[in-house]
Coordinates of C-alpha atoms in Angstrom, one line a residue:
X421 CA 0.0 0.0 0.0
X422 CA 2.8 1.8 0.6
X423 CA 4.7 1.3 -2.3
X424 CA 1.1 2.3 -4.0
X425 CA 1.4 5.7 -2.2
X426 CA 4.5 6.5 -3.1
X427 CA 4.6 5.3 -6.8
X428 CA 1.5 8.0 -7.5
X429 CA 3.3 10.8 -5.0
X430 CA 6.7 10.2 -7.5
X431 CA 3.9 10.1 -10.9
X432 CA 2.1 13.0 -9.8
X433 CA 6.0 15.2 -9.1
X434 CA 7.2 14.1 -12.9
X435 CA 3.9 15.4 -14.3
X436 CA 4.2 18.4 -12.6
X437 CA 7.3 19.2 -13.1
X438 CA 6.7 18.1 -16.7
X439 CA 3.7 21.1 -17.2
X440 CA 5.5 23.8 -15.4
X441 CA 9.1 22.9 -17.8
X442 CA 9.0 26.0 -20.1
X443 CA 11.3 26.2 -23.4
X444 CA 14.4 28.5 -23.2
X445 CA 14.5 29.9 -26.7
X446 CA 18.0 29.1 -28.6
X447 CA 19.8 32.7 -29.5
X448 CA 20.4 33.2 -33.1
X449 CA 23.5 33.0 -34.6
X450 CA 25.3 36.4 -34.9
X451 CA 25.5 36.8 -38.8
X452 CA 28.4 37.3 -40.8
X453 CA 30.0 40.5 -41.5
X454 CA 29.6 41.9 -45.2
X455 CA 32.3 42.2 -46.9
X456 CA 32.3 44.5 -50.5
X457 CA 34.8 43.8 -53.0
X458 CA 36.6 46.7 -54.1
X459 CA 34.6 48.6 -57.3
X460 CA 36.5 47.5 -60.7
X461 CA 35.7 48.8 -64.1
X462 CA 32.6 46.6 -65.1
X463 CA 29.0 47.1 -65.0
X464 CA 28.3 45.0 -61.9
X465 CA 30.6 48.1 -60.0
X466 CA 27.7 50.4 -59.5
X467 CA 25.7 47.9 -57.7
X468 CA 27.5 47.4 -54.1
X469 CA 26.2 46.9 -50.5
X470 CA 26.9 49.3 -48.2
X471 CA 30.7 47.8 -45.7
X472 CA 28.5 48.3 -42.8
X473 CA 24.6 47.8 -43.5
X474 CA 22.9 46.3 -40.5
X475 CA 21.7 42.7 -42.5
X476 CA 18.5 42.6 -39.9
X477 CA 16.9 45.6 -41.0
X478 CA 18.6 46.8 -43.8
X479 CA 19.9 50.2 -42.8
X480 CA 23.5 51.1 -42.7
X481 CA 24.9 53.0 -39.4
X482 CA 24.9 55.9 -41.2
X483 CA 21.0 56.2 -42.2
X484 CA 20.1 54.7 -38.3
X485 CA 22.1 57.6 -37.1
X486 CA 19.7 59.7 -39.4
X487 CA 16.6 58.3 -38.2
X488 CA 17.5 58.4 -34.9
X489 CA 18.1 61.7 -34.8
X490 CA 14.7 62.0 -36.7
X491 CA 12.9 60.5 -34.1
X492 CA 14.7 61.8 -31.6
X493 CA 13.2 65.8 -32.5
X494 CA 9.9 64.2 -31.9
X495 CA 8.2 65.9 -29.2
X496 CA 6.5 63.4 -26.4
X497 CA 3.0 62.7 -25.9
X498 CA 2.6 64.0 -22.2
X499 CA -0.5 62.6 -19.6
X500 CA -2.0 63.2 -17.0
X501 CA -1.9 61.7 -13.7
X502 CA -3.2 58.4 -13.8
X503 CA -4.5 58.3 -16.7
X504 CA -4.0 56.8 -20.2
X505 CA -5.9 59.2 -22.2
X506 CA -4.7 61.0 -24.8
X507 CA -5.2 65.0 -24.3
X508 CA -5.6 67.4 -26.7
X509 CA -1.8 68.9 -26.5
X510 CA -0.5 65.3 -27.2
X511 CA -3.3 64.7 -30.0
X512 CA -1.6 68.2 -31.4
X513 CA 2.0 67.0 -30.8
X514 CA 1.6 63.5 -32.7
X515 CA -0.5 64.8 -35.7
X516 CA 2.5 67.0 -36.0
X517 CA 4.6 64.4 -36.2
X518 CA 3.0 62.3 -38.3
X519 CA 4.8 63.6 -41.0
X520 CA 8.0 62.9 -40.2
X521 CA 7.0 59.1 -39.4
X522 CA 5.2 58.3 -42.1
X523 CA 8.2 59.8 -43.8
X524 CA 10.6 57.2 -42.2
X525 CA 8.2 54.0 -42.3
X526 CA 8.1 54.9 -46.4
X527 CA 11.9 55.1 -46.8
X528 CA 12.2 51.6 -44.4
X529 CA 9.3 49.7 -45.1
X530 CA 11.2 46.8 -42.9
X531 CA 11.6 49.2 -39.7
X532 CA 9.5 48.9 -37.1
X533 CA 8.9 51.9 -34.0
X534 CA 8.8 51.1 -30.4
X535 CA 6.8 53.3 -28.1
X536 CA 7.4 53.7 -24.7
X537 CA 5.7 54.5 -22.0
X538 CA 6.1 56.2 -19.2
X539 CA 5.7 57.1 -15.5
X540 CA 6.7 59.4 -13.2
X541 CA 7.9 57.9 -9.5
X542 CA 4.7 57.4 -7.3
X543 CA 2.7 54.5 -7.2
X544 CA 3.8 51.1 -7.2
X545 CA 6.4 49.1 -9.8
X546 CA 3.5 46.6 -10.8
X547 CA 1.0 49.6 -11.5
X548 CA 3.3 51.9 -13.0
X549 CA 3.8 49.5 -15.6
X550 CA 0.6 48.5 -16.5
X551 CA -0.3 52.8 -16.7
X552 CA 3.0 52.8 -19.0
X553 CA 1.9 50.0 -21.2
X554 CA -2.2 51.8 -21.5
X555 CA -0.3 55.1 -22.5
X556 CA 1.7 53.1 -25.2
X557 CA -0.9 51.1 -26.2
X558 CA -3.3 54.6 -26.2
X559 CA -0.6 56.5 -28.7
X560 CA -0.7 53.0 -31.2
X561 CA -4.1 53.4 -31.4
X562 CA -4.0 56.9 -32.4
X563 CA -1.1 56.1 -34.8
X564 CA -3.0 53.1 -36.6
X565 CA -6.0 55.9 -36.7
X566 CA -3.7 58.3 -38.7
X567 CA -3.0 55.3 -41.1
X568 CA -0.1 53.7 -39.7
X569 CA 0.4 49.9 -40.2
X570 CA 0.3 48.3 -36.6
X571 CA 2.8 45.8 -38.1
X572 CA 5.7 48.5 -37.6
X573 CA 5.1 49.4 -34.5
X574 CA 5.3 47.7 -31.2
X575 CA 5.1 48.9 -27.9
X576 CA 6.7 48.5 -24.4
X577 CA 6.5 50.0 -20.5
X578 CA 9.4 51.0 -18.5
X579 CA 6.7 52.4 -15.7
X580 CA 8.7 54.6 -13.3
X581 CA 12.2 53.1 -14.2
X582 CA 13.7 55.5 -16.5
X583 CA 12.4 59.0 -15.7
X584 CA 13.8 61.9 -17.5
X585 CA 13.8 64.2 -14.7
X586 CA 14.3 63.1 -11.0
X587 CA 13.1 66.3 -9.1
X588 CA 10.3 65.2 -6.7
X589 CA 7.9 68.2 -8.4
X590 CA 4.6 68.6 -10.3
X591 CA 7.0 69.5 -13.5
X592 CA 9.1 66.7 -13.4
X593 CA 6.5 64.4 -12.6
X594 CA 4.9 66.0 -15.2
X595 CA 7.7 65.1 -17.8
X596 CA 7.9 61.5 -16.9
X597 CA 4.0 60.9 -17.7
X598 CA 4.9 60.1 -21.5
X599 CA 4.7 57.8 -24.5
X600 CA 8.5 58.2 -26.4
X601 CA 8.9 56.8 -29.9
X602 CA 12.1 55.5 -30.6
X603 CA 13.3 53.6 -33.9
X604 CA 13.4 49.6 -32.8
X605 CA 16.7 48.4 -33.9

């Protein structure tokens, strides 16, 4: 009886342990540096790869350094406390940059843009970062309203953990309460 006991007790611990096992993705292989053979006389001369061109998404350091300085004159959607609504200065801020990302998602089709959002320091880590991820998810919504693919863009919360201004004040609270679009390399 016993052994009956204990043979269902060591079942029952392998089928557990079997439904909580969770798969560790593998990390993919680092790919190959391009390498551009020096331009010679023929035809096939004028159509070269740029040395450095970023194989994953197609841009070479040179044109990321562009759009990210692009992006980074794009002026933050800004909310207010606790909440996840869009106001009417940050409607006004986005439809004035909607020019210059639709610009860059035409010239990279492949790129994608991550928003972030934001918090400023009160409140707790766990709801900070659900408020952070509504306020991301709120300026998607308006982006994919203004004809933007939700395939190019995603969206993530750093809550309270990366404030741009540390001063315990309605201002710099104030400035942490965003959504930030940056280029997803």
């Amino acid at each position: 009886m016993k052994m009956k006991i204990f043979g269902l007790f060591c079942f029952g611990c392998l089928c557990f342990t079997a439904a909580c096992h969770k798969a560790v993705p593998v990390a993919a292989r680092m790919p190959e540096p391009v390498q551009v053979a020096p331009p010679s006389s023929g035809p096939a001369a004028s159509v070269s790869r740029p040395v450095n061109q970023n194989p994953q998404s197609g841009i070479s350091p040179q044109e990321r350094k562009v759009l990210n300085d692009r992006l980074a004159h794009l002026e933050d959607a800004l909310f207010d406390y606790d909440k996840a609504t869009i106001r009417a200065d940050a409607a006004t801020a986005l439809k004035d940059d909607m020019g210059v990302i639709r610009g860059i998602l035409a010239n990279y089709p492949n790129e994608k843009l991550r928003i972030e959002g934001h918090c400023d320091e009160r409140g707790s880590e766990e709801y900070n970062v659900a408020l952070g991820d509504k306020r991301a998810q709120a300026v998607a919504e308006f982006f994919e309203t203004m004809g933007v693919s939700s395939a190019q863009l995603t969206v993530i919360s750093y809550g309270k953990d990366k404030p741009v201004c540390t001063d315990q004040t309605e201002d710099c609270w104030q400035k942490n309460r965003r959504a930030h679009i940056i280029a997803q390399n």
